[in-house]
Amino acid sequence: VTRVHVWGASGYAAAEAIRLLSRHPVVELGALESRSHAGEPVGDHFAQLRNVPRCFDGPGSVLSSLAPGDVVVTAGNAGESAQLIPPALARGARAIDLSADYRLDPAAAYGLPEWNRAHIADAALVANPGCYPTAAALSLLPLASLGRVRTIVIDAKSGVSGAGRTPRVDTLFAEVSGDVRPYGLDGHRHQPEIEHTLQLAGIDASVVFTPHVVPIVRGMLVDAYAVFGQAVDAERVRDVFDRAYEGSPFVRVLGAGRVPSVPSVVGTNEAELYVDVRDEVVRVVCAIDNLGKGAAGQAVQNLNVMLGLAEVTGLDARAVLS
Amino acid sequence: VTRVHVWGASGYAAAEAIRLLSRHPVVELGALESRSHAGEPVGDHFAQLRNVPRCFDGPGSVLSSLAPGDVVVTAGNAGESAQLIPPALARGARAIDLSADYRLDPAAAYGLPEWNRAHIADAALVANPGCYPTAAALSLLPLASLGRVRTIVIDAKSGVSGAGRTPRVDTLFAEVSGDVRPYGLDGHRHQPEIEHTLQLAGIDASVVFTPHVVPIVRGMLVDAYAVFGQAVDAERVRDVFDRAYEGSPFVRVLGAGRVPSVPSVVGTNEAELYVDVRDEVVRVVCAIDNLGKGAAGQAVQNLNVMLGLAEVTGLDARAVLS
Amino acid sequence: VTRVHVWGASGYAAAEAIRLLSRHPVVELGALESRSHAGEPVGDHFAQLRNVPRCFDGPGSVLSSLAPGDVVVTAGNAGESAQLIPPALARGARAIDLSADYRLDPAAAYGLPEWNRAHIADAALVANPGCYPTAAALSLLPLASLGRVRTIVIDAKSGVSGAGRTPRVDTLFAEVSGDVRPYGLDGHRHQPEIEHTLQLAGIDASVVFTPHVVPIVRGMLVDAYAVFGQAVDAERVRDVFDRAYEGSPFVRVLGAGRVPSVPSVVGTNEAELYVDVRDEVVRVVCAIDNLGKGAAGQAVQNLNVMLGLAEVTGLDARAVLS
Amino acid sequence: VTRVHVWGASGYAAAEAIRLLSRHPVVELGALESRSHAGEPVGDHFAQLRNVPRCFDGPGSVLSSLAPGDVVVTAGNAGESAQLIPPALARGARAIDLSADYRLDPAAAYGLPEWNRAHIADAALVANPGCYPTAAALSLLPLASLGRVRTIVIDAKSGVSGAGRTPRVDTLFAEVSGDVRPYGLDGHRHQPEIEHTLQLAGIDASVVFTPHVVPIVRGMLVDAYAVFGQAVDAERVRDVFDRAYEGSPFVRVLGAGRVPSVPSVVGTNEAELYVDVRDEVVRVVCAIDNLGKGAAGQAVQNLNVMLGLAEVTGLDARAVLS
């Protein structure tokens, strides 16, 4: 039994990781380190985890309980992972980092299994992608073989849990309700990760990225528009998507007449993709759970790949009927 | 392996039953009979069930495929269960009825396992309680031993999925959003069931019941106020609740400083109870999922009792972090 | 033209006061003092006030610009009004205090015009009632003439704007959405005000008060259950309500078959009341806007009474169709 | 005093028209004709109009009460306006049609005052634009002078009131909540109107239009991306927007650091526009109220233009603080 520790355990993604790991059939929950909630019952902070009979552990608990072969899931603020991960690796553990610290770092495997399984399997350190980059990459990487993309427009709509649990005026119920709010118009922190991932795949287009907060808690929908310099063949596009994801259990490329549904993926590690072509534009619509495939679900998928387990292990829950 | 059929499979409770049964480790999904959706993929009607590889079956499919020992979960409109259940029982099947048809009928076991396990275990026909009566009974039945209750006020707040999936103006998003709407002030169809259940336990008080629709999809909170004729001892009240539910895995009687949380029970079969005393009034607050403990979850719990399984079989999912 | 200043102008109630006063046909907006937002455009903090061409004024601006005959609306935190109001009164201004500081103080007129018009008209200082006490008083004060009330249960459901705009985890969208949350079970700060008001009217019953936060931004529904010691005559109850509010333009006592609607009062100063009788229990359901009749709307109504204007002046907006 | 009649008065846009017209300082409400609600109080169907002391009028009431100089606002289903409008015009009335029947018809003035004031002023028949075309036109028409646009992507997010009040499964609260749902991917009925309007302005680009339903009742946000064939000068773009709307009281072109806010325009006739440039792409984000500037508000603005009144007459309400 592999022990999996969670570090920086007070946010939404960490709580989702605890939920998934506490029901994972193979691994065992290790330390749940939280600076702010040390010693307090997990269920006092996350009502949905009331039946997890654990308290948060205090500072230093992950490192002190770590054994070779353990895995650490790190979910701290920017810059914090760099404090924990090197000593953890030095003790023979492996790490999956939910923060952005290592996403552009060649020393880490980029944790998008659909496009990087082999590296993840052997990696000591996996950089779990951001939620927007996950949806963007699943939507756009199949296009690399179709010719030169001139411009890419990514118009994304995210649930507010993506903004974290630290209280702010702009994430209060009274501010989010009734609004559809564009943000980061001057540049979102995920844009370099999106562009980096596209470039690795050979897509070197100008990217216009507009994220929005919508009044839902979880889940996101990303509409990606790839403007080619010439008309694109719809069947060929369809074909590259089908082939790209035929061995990927979590990605559903939808058939005609079906559109991605955010509620169909919330609480799961699934992604739904719709693709069509309008003259020179390939339009791809992708639904994922920002805390699932966009964070903790993908972390568990990466964990499964790292441990040589079936990717769906512990990730087979149905979405909860609204 | 016991086969479980679902009849009247086009509503929210039936869909939740399909979700739970499709992941149940012991039973196997039988026919999914729906008059309106026959032949269509389940996932076309319920996005959250897109990964259930099944179509709805047509009229007559349950009866024609029924074998002795099978179980039928019936979820039709008022009066419809009486068409299906007698012939199903005649063929040696057992039935769990989600409708109100048999709830006051002594020929059926009342399917509230916390108070009626023994009868359910042996029953051929179990009448699954309504959502409001479930929360009311869990909140009030422990009080029977405390003396005469003069008046009971039940102020309930329900998610709108309780109103069903047949389109109506008053359940449109644009009508429910922003509202907290009392209804059924002239008499709600659940009131006789509530009174009947209380009387069986020996509580013969006047009941004032005010249900409300609140802008949530699932889950309900029920505040019950039992007005006694004299002051009540808080410790004794606490004690009767603890004893009433000590062997019940789904009921959490909360300790001091904790209050019931709807998100903590949505997607589960759990109930959370808070109890305190104000002079002559015992106040009990109960959170359940109207589609879980208030419908499909309780049906699966009843199924487990009927099959001699542990009550939590197939019902151990964590609530999904909002 | 009377000038009206707003002090402590950074919360929801103050912003609503600014909205109403900026369109009031008789008075003129004076200083808008805010410690935290001094110098910044009002519309940068409240999107709905983007077309109010004003900036917040800095500390001391109200007192320094105050002239005899001006009115100050104070909306600070607990204890802050006592700093500003005495010097303001000393300079010949009148004050309407939205905080709880003066609500139990005999030196202030209790600002519930339906029950206290005469005192308000002449008062130098009006204590604007809390939102829960407003709804409770409108619901229960008419009962004073009907005999001894034994127990009163007040089960209230409030929009989250009532919790203020200071960021907290429990008012985040991700925490409020999907929940119906009881709070203050150990005693809410409004309970003494409710009891005090009832006692002034001669109603000396035990009060059980359960407030809840529901996932709406504005508006509240209060269900009040008055348990009498004997059966109550429904027609007589109806009659006392009709008479109590026949000269009150903002209170609608609903006829048979109609129930109070939160969306019908949001954005207005209106209150809707439903009354019926169940044996020994009088049930009253009241809908108000917690920021309207429960705060800023009532403050403007009090202002109108103080200035000898028609009560509806500047308060005749229709609710906005949701 | 001009009398204004409303025909087809049972939907959300008609109700908003009634709200606005009932408070309009110059015109007077005429017949409120509704086939389905004839004889019933307006407030029984629209809680927010409870204080409008009117009943719906029956079939034929508009035509029978029409006098020369009256105005009719028609809000029926597709094809119905053609039944009423010709006889109304024949009796000397003028008409503002909220349906799509006349929007591509040269016999009607296209009712977008910011771009067509002169024609509207003299028109007997004004075709009120759709909500998406209104936002798209406000966002894109200023670009006509900037050179050839190759491709336009319009990614729109609308409140669900835009789907109307006729009950459907997909507009139920339980279906809309938690979702961000693309629709009309095969072609939305507003796309021809959008393309027609752009072509009239000389913009002949390929348009990809993706509308979404988001879980808000009112308001919409439209992100328009105009892909030019070459880099575009940001200052020049800013300048054409400032000039385009300098005499338009309802359009706010936002300065640096501000983004459009849906709650800032809900309940008003306002539009907020954000513009920037990313290489070859001009990005415009527009917020309007789909029932305001996208329907009934714009109808009243057209009415004001037709009557020679100031455009803001009866349209000066502030947005209601959420």
mmCIF file of N, CA, C and O in Angstrom, chain C residues 12 15-16 19 22-23 41 44 46-52 217-218 252 254 258-261 263-264 266-267 270 272 291 316-322, chain D residues 12 15-16 19 22-23 41 44 46-53 217-218 252 254 258-261 263-264 266-267 270 272 291 316-322:
data_model
loop_
_atom_site.group_PDB
_atom_site.id
_atom_site.type_symbol
_atom_site.label_atom_id
_atom_site.label_comp_id
_atom_site.label_asym_id
_atom_site.label_seq_id
_atom_site.Cartn_x
_atom_site.Cartn_y
_atom_site.Cartn_z
ATOM 1 N N TYR C 12 -23.303 47.023 1.938
ATOM 2 C CA TYR C 12 -24.438 46.861 1.029
ATOM 3 C C TYR C 12 -25.596 47.800 1.376
ATOM 4 O O TYR C 12 -26.240 48.364 0.489
ATOM 5 N N ALA C 15 -24.784 51.297 0.317
ATOM 6 C CA ALA C 15 -24.853 51.443 -1.141
ATOM 7 C C ALA C 15 -26.301 51.528 -1.605
ATOM 8 O O ALA C 15 -26.624 52.294 -2.521
ATOM 9 N N GLU C 16 -27.152 50.753 -0.978
ATOM 10 C CA GLU C 16 -28.567 50.827 -1.334
ATOM 11 C C GLU C 16 -29.139 52.194 -0.948
ATOM 12 O O GLU C 16 -29.956 52.763 -1.684
ATOM 13 N N ARG C 19 -28.107 54.516 -3.629
ATOM 14 C CA ARG C 19 -28.948 54.325 -4.819
ATOM 15 C C ARG C 19 -30.283 55.044 -4.673
ATOM 16 O O ARG C 19 -30.724 55.776 -5.574
ATOM 17 N N SER C 22 -29.901 58.959 -4.365
ATOM 18 C CA SER C 22 -29.449 59.618 -5.609
ATOM 19 C C SER C 22 -30.598 59.805 -6.595
ATOM 20 O O SER C 22 -30.452 60.535 -7.577
ATOM 21 N N ARG C 23 -31.697 59.113 -6.382
ATOM 22 C CA ARG C 23 -32.869 59.278 -7.251
ATOM 23 C C ARG C 23 -34.055 59.881 -6.483
ATOM 24 O O ARG C 23 -35.153 59.975 -7.032
ATOM 25 N N PRO C 41 -13.903 56.227 -6.869
ATOM 26 C CA PRO C 41 -15.255 56.337 -7.436
ATOM 27 C C PRO C 41 -16.197 55.314 -6.818
ATOM 28 O O PRO C 41 -15.828 54.147 -6.631
ATOM 29 N N ASP C 44 -16.589 52.139 -8.728
ATOM 30 C CA ASP C 44 -15.528 51.125 -8.737
ATOM 31 C C ASP C 44 -15.788 50.052 -7.690
ATOM 32 O O ASP C 44 -15.299 48.932 -7.813
ATOM 33 N N PHE C 46 -19.095 49.498 -6.340
ATOM 34 C CA PHE C 46 -20.443 48.970 -6.532
ATOM 35 C C PHE C 46 -20.798 49.149 -8.001
ATOM 36 O O PHE C 46 -21.164 50.242 -8.430
ATOM 37 N N ALA C 47 -20.703 48.042 -8.756
ATOM 38 C CA ALA C 47 -20.913 48.145 -10.200
ATOM 39 C C ALA C 47 -22.271 48.754 -10.520
ATOM 40 O O ALA C 47 -22.435 49.473 -11.499
ATOM 41 N N GLN C 48 -23.249 48.460 -9.662
ATOM 42 C CA GLN C 48 -24.592 48.958 -9.948
ATOM 43 C C GLN C 48 -24.685 50.472 -9.805
ATOM 44 O O GLN C 48 -25.676 51.070 -10.197
ATOM 45 N N LEU C 49 -23.673 51.081 -9.197
ATOM 46 C CA LEU C 49 -23.677 52.534 -9.025
ATOM 47 C C LEU C 49 -22.675 53.205 -9.967
ATOM 48 O O LEU C 49 -22.232 54.315 -9.707
ATOM 49 N N ARG C 50 -22.343 52.520 -11.068
ATOM 50 C CA ARG C 50 -21.357 53.099 -11.981
ATOM 51 C C ARG C 50 -21.796 54.433 -12.548
ATOM 52 O O ARG C 50 -20.974 55.264 -12.892
ATOM 53 N N ASN C 51 -23.109 54.600 -12.666
ATOM 54 C CA ASN C 51 -23.552 55.872 -13.232
ATOM 55 C C ASN C 51 -23.876 56.923 -12.164
ATOM 56 O O ASN C 51 -24.519 57.924 -12.460
ATOM 57 N N VAL C 52 -23.408 56.696 -10.944
ATOM 58 C CA VAL C 52 -23.463 57.745 -9.923
ATOM 59 C C VAL C 52 -22.115 58.468 -9.962
ATOM 60 O O VAL C 52 -21.103 57.917 -9.572
ATOM 61 N N VAL C 217 -29.262 36.702 -2.960
ATOM 62 C CA VAL C 217 -28.483 37.862 -2.566
ATOM 63 C C VAL C 217 -29.288 38.771 -1.654
ATOM 64 O O VAL C 217 -28.823 39.170 -0.589
ATOM 65 N N ARG C 218 -30.485 39.077 -2.075
ATOM 66 C CA ARG C 218 -31.324 40.029 -1.349
ATOM 67 C C ARG C 218 -32.668 39.428 -1.038
ATOM 68 O O ARG C 218 -33.170 38.586 -1.766
ATOM 69 N N ARG C 252 -48.564 44.921 2.197
ATOM 70 C CA ARG C 252 -49.672 44.257 1.510
ATOM 71 C C ARG C 252 -50.081 43.031 2.308
ATOM 72 O O ARG C 252 -49.311 42.066 2.407
ATOM 73 N N LEU C 254 -52.016 39.904 2.111
ATOM 74 C CA LEU C 254 -52.476 39.182 0.913
ATOM 75 C C LEU C 254 -53.806 38.495 1.141
ATOM 76 O O LEU C 254 -54.089 37.996 2.233
ATOM 77 N N ARG C 258 -52.982 33.689 -2.195
ATOM 78 C CA ARG C 258 -51.733 34.338 -2.571
ATOM 79 C C ARG C 258 -50.709 34.148 -1.454
ATOM 80 O O ARG C 258 -51.063 34.150 -0.291
ATOM 81 N N VAL C 259 -49.470 33.967 -1.815
ATOM 82 C CA VAL C 259 -48.419 33.813 -0.808
ATOM 83 C C VAL C 259 -47.348 34.869 -1.024
ATOM 84 O O VAL C 259 -47.147 35.337 -2.152
ATOM 85 N N PRO C 260 -46.662 35.244 0.038
ATOM 86 C CA PRO C 260 -45.624 36.272 -0.102
ATOM 87 C C PRO C 260 -44.538 35.812 -1.070
ATOM 88 O O PRO C 260 -44.189 34.636 -1.129
ATOM 89 N N SER C 261 -44.015 36.760 -1.797
ATOM 90 C CA SER C 261 -43.007 36.487 -2.815
ATOM 91 C C SER C 261 -41.814 37.386 -2.575
ATOM 92 O O SER C 261 -41.940 38.612 -2.602
ATOM 93 N N PRO C 263 -39.172 37.870 -4.596
ATOM 94 C CA PRO C 263 -38.861 38.724 -5.755
ATOM 95 C C PRO C 263 -39.826 39.896 -5.931
ATOM 96 O O PRO C 263 -39.479 40.876 -6.579
ATOM 97 N N SER C 264 -41.026 39.789 -5.365
ATOM 98 C CA SER C 264 -41.966 40.895 -5.527
ATOM 99 C C SER C 264 -41.591 42.104 -4.684
ATOM 100 O O SER C 264 -42.104 43.197 -4.911
ATOM 101 N N VAL C 266 -38.064 42.659 -3.610
ATOM 102 C CA VAL C 266 -36.648 43.018 -3.722
ATOM 103 C C VAL C 266 -36.495 44.303 -4.536
ATOM 104 O O VAL C 266 -37.083 44.453 -5.600
ATOM 105 N N GLY C 267 -35.714 45.201 -4.024
ATOM 106 C CA GLY C 267 -35.511 46.491 -4.676
ATOM 107 C C GLY C 267 -36.569 47.507 -4.299
ATOM 108 O O GLY C 267 -36.533 48.646 -4.767
ATOM 109 N N GLU C 270 -41.357 47.440 0.137
ATOM 110 C CA GLU C 270 -42.615 46.778 0.430
ATOM 111 C C GLU C 270 -42.458 45.575 1.357
ATOM 112 O O GLU C 270 -41.381 45.007 1.500
ATOM 113 N N GLU C 272 -44.822 41.944 2.216
ATOM 114 C CA GLU C 272 -46.006 41.140 1.926
ATOM 115 C C GLU C 272 -46.276 40.234 3.115
ATOM 116 O O GLU C 272 -45.354 39.599 3.633
ATOM 117 N N LEU C 291 -32.380 44.584 2.423
ATOM 118 C CA LEU C 291 -31.710 45.873 2.203
ATOM 119 C C LEU C 291 -32.722 46.992 1.947
ATOM 120 O O LEU C 291 -32.345 48.154 1.911
ATOM 121 N N ASP C 316 -40.995 54.550 -4.998
ATOM 122 C CA ASP C 316 -42.082 53.982 -5.792
ATOM 123 C C ASP C 316 -41.609 53.068 -6.915
ATOM 124 O O ASP C 316 -42.385 52.713 -7.802
ATOM 125 N N ALA C 317 -40.340 52.652 -6.881
ATOM 126 C CA ALA C 317 -39.862 51.765 -7.943
ATOM 127 C C ALA C 317 -40.595 50.428 -7.897
ATOM 128 O O ALA C 317 -40.956 49.935 -6.840
ATOM 129 N N ARG C 318 -40.811 49.873 -9.070
ATOM 130 C CA ARG C 318 -41.308 48.515 -9.143
ATOM 131 C C ARG C 318 -40.150 47.552 -8.864
ATOM 132 O O ARG C 318 -38.997 47.847 -9.202
ATOM 133 N N ALA C 319 -40.484 46.393 -8.351
ATOM 134 C CA ALA C 319 -39.487 45.328 -8.300
ATOM 135 C C ALA C 319 -39.056 45.001 -9.718
ATOM 136 O O ALA C 319 -39.839 45.111 -10.660
ATOM 137 N N VAL C 320 -37.812 44.616 -9.864
ATOM 138 C CA VAL C 320 -37.309 44.285 -11.186
ATOM 139 C C VAL C 320 -37.649 42.831 -11.487
ATOM 140 O O VAL C 320 -37.313 41.941 -10.713
ATOM 141 N N LEU C 321 -38.330 42.615 -12.579
ATOM 142 C CA LEU C 321 -38.688 41.263 -12.979
ATOM 143 C C LEU C 321 -37.457 40.395 -13.030
ATOM 144 O O LEU C 321 -36.502 40.691 -13.752
ATOM 145 N N SER C 322 -37.490 39.327 -12.263
ATOM 146 C CA SER C 322 -36.293 38.478 -12.284
ATOM 147 C C SER C 322 -36.223 37.784 -13.631
ATOM 148 O O SER C 322 -36.964 36.903 -13.917
ATOM 149 N N TYR D 12 -41.551 37.288 -20.556
ATOM 150 C CA TYR D 12 -40.682 38.121 -19.718
ATOM 151 C C TYR D 12 -40.451 39.505 -20.318
ATOM 152 O O TYR D 12 -40.434 40.501 -19.597
ATOM 153 N N ALA D 15 -43.524 41.632 -19.876
ATOM 154 C CA ALA D 15 -43.680 42.045 -18.482
ATOM 155 C C ALA D 15 -42.716 43.184 -18.149
ATOM 156 O O ALA D 15 -43.067 44.115 -17.414
ATOM 157 N N GLU D 16 -41.515 43.103 -18.688
ATOM 158 C CA GLU D 16 -40.560 44.191 -18.450
ATOM 159 C C GLU D 16 -41.048 45.470 -19.135
ATOM 160 O O GLU D 16 -40.901 46.569 -18.582
ATOM 161 N N ARG D 19 -43.591 46.901 -16.856
ATOM 162 C CA ARG D 19 -42.927 47.557 -15.722
ATOM 163 C C ARG D 19 -42.440 48.948 -16.104
ATOM 164 O O ARG D 19 -42.691 49.932 -15.392
ATOM 165 N N SER D 22 -45.368 51.409 -17.102
ATOM 166 C CA SER D 22 -46.237 51.797 -15.989
ATOM 167 C C SER D 22 -45.605 52.887 -15.128
ATOM 168 O O SER D 22 -46.286 53.495 -14.302
ATOM 169 N N ARG D 23 -44.313 53.132 -15.292
ATOM 170 C CA ARG D 23 -43.637 54.208 -14.571
ATOM 171 C C ARG D 23 -43.135 55.296 -15.518
ATOM 172 O O ARG D 23 -42.436 56.214 -15.078
ATOM 173 N N PRO D 41 -55.339 39.035 -12.957
ATOM 174 C CA PRO D 41 -54.469 40.143 -12.523
ATOM 175 C C PRO D 41 -53.035 39.942 -13.001
ATOM 176 O O PRO D 41 -52.499 38.829 -12.931
ATOM 177 N N ASP D 44 -50.730 38.315 -10.565
ATOM 178 C CA ASP D 44 -50.811 36.880 -10.288
ATOM 179 C C ASP D 44 -49.813 36.099 -11.127
ATOM 180 O O ASP D 44 -49.419 34.994 -10.764
ATOM 181 N N PHE D 46 -46.920 37.713 -12.589
ATOM 182 C CA PHE D 46 -45.594 38.289 -12.407
ATOM 183 C C PHE D 46 -45.565 38.933 -11.030
ATOM 184 O O PHE D 46 -46.083 40.030 -10.842
ATOM 185 N N ALA D 47 -44.958 38.220 -10.081
ATOM 186 C CA ALA D 47 -44.973 38.709 -8.704
ATOM 187 C C ALA D 47 -44.424 40.124 -8.607
ATOM 188 O O ALA D 47 -44.872 40.926 -7.790
ATOM 189 N N GLN D 48 -43.455 40.419 -9.469
ATOM 190 C CA GLN D 48 -42.839 41.744 -9.383
ATOM 191 C C GLN D 48 -43.784 42.849 -9.829
ATOM 192 O O GLN D 48 -43.499 44.025 -9.643
ATOM 193 N N LEU D 49 -44.885 42.485 -10.433
ATOM 194 C CA LEU D 49 -45.864 43.482 -10.875
ATOM 195 C C LEU D 49 -47.119 43.448 -10.004
ATOM 196 O O LEU D 49 -48.176 43.896 -10.422
ATOM 197 N N ARG D 50 -46.970 42.930 -8.775
ATOM 198 C CA ARG D 50 -48.157 42.843 -7.909
ATOM 199 C C ARG D 50 -48.787 44.191 -7.640
ATOM 200 O O ARG D 50 -49.978 44.278 -7.391
ATOM 201 N N ASN D 51 -47.968 45.227 -7.641
ATOM 202 C CA ASN D 51 -48.552 46.543 -7.352
ATOM 203 C C ASN D 51 -48.954 47.302 -8.621
ATOM 204 O O ASN D 51 -49.172 48.511 -8.570
ATOM 205 N N VAL D 52 -49.038 46.585 -9.740
ATOM 206 C CA VAL D 52 -49.639 47.186 -10.945
ATOM 207 C C VAL D 52 -51.123 46.790 -10.942
ATOM 208 O O VAL D 52 -51.463 45.628 -11.141
ATOM 209 N N PRO D 53 -51.994 47.728 -10.703
ATOM 210 C CA PRO D 53 -53.412 47.383 -10.500
ATOM 211 C C PRO D 53 -54.146 47.160 -11.826
ATOM 212 O O PRO D 53 -55.017 47.924 -12.186
ATOM 213 N N VAL D 217 -30.548 34.942 -14.285
ATOM 214 C CA VAL D 217 -31.886 35.166 -14.830
ATOM 215 C C VAL D 217 -31.842 36.190 -15.957
ATOM 216 O O VAL D 217 -32.382 35.961 -17.033
ATOM 217 N N ARG D 218 -31.221 37.302 -15.678
ATOM 218 C CA ARG D 218 -31.200 38.402 -16.642
ATOM 219 C C ARG D 218 -29.786 38.848 -16.930
ATOM 220 O O ARG D 218 -28.910 38.732 -16.099
ATOM 221 N N ARG D 252 -21.713 52.978 -22.318
ATOM 222 C CA ARG D 252 -20.507 53.392 -21.600
ATOM 223 C C ARG D 252 -19.312 52.640 -22.192
ATOM 224 O O ARG D 252 -19.212 51.424 -22.042
ATOM 225 N N LEU D 254 -15.802 51.782 -21.560
ATOM 226 C CA LEU D 254 -15.078 51.809 -20.288
ATOM 227 C C LEU D 254 -13.619 52.183 -20.473
ATOM 228 O O LEU D 254 -12.984 51.810 -21.460
ATOM 229 N N ARG D 258 -11.177 48.863 -16.267
ATOM 230 C CA ARG D 258 -12.561 48.542 -15.924
ATOM 231 C C ARG D 258 -13.091 47.508 -16.910
ATOM 232 O O ARG D 258 -12.764 47.547 -18.083
ATOM 233 N N VAL D 259 -13.906 46.591 -16.427
ATOM 234 C CA VAL D 259 -14.487 45.579 -17.313
ATOM 235 C C VAL D 259 -15.998 45.642 -17.211
ATOM 236 O O VAL D 259 -16.550 46.051 -16.183
ATOM 237 N N PRO D 260 -16.690 45.238 -18.264
ATOM 238 C CA PRO D 260 -18.153 45.268 -18.239
ATOM 239 C C PRO D 260 -18.693 44.387 -17.125
ATOM 240 O O PRO D 260 -18.136 43.338 -16.815
ATOM 241 N N SER D 261 -19.775 44.848 -16.552
ATOM 242 C CA SER D 261 -20.383 44.146 -15.424
ATOM 243 C C SER D 261 -21.860 43.919 -15.729
ATOM 244 O O SER D 261 -22.605 44.872 -15.944
ATOM 245 N N PRO D 263 -24.258 42.838 -13.641
ATOM 246 C CA PRO D 263 -25.154 43.450 -12.644
ATOM 247 C C PRO D 263 -25.247 44.964 -12.759
ATOM 248 O O PRO D 263 -26.221 45.543 -12.286
ATOM 249 N N SER D 264 -24.273 45.589 -13.386
ATOM 250 C CA SER D 264 -24.354 47.056 -13.496
ATOM 251 C C SER D 264 -25.385 47.490 -14.521
ATOM 252 O O SER D 264 -25.781 48.652 -14.551
ATOM 253 N N VAL D 266 -28.253 45.293 -15.403
ATOM 254 C CA VAL D 266 -29.541 44.599 -15.254
ATOM 255 C C VAL D 266 -30.591 45.550 -14.684
ATOM 256 O O VAL D 266 -30.342 46.272 -13.725
ATOM 257 N N GLY D 267 -31.733 45.569 -15.294
ATOM 258 C CA GLY D 267 -32.799 46.469 -14.877
ATOM 259 C C GLY D 267 -32.704 47.830 -15.529
ATOM 260 O O GLY D 267 -33.547 48.692 -15.281
ATOM 261 N N GLU D 270 -28.837 50.227 -20.215
ATOM 262 C CA GLU D 270 -27.443 50.563 -20.478
ATOM 263 C C GLU D 270 -26.671 49.431 -21.147
ATOM 264 O O GLU D 270 -27.067 48.271 -21.100
ATOM 265 N N GLU D 272 -22.432 48.302 -21.488
ATOM 266 C CA GLU D 272 -21.040 48.596 -21.152
ATOM 267 C C GLU D 272 -20.133 47.914 -22.168
ATOM 268 O O GLU D 272 -20.327 46.739 -22.485
ATOM 269 N N LEU D 291 -33.269 41.652 -21.270
ATOM 270 C CA LEU D 291 -34.650 42.152 -21.231
ATOM 271 C C LEU D 291 -34.701 43.683 -21.262
ATOM 272 O O LEU D 291 -35.772 44.261 -21.414
ATOM 273 N N ASP D 316 -34.327 55.964 -16.477
ATOM 274 C CA ASP D 316 -33.195 56.448 -15.688
ATOM 275 C C ASP D 316 -33.004 55.688 -14.381
ATOM 276 O O ASP D 316 -32.261 56.129 -13.509
ATOM 277 N N ALA D 317 -33.641 54.531 -14.236
ATOM 278 C CA ALA D 317 -33.463 53.781 -12.993
ATOM 279 C C ALA D 317 -32.021 53.318 -12.847
ATOM 280 O O ALA D 317 -31.349 53.006 -13.819
ATOM 281 N N ARG D 318 -31.573 53.293 -11.622
ATOM 282 C CA ARG D 318 -30.291 52.670 -11.326
ATOM 283 C C ARG D 318 -30.465 51.156 -11.320
ATOM 284 O O ARG D 318 -31.534 50.638 -10.972
ATOM 285 N N ALA D 319 -29.400 50.460 -11.655
ATOM 286 C CA ALA D 319 -29.393 49.019 -11.438
ATOM 287 C C ALA D 319 -29.585 48.766 -9.945
ATOM 288 O O ALA D 319 -29.165 49.551 -9.106
ATOM 289 N N VAL D 320 -30.238 47.670 -9.630
ATOM 290 C CA VAL D 320 -30.481 47.340 -8.235
ATOM 291 C C VAL D 320 -29.266 46.602 -7.692
ATOM 292 O O VAL D 320 -28.836 45.595 -8.250
ATOM 293 N N LEU D 321 -28.717 47.129 -6.630
ATOM 294 C CA LEU D 321 -27.565 46.485 -6.004
ATOM 295 C C LEU D 321 -27.870 45.043 -5.709
ATOM 296 O O LEU D 321 -28.825 44.723 -4.997
ATOM 297 N N SER D 322 -27.040 44.174 -6.238
ATOM 298 C CA SER D 322 -27.308 42.764 -6.008
ATOM 299 C C SER D 322 -27.076 42.464 -4.550
ATOM 300 O O SER D 322 -25.998 42.411 -4.070
#
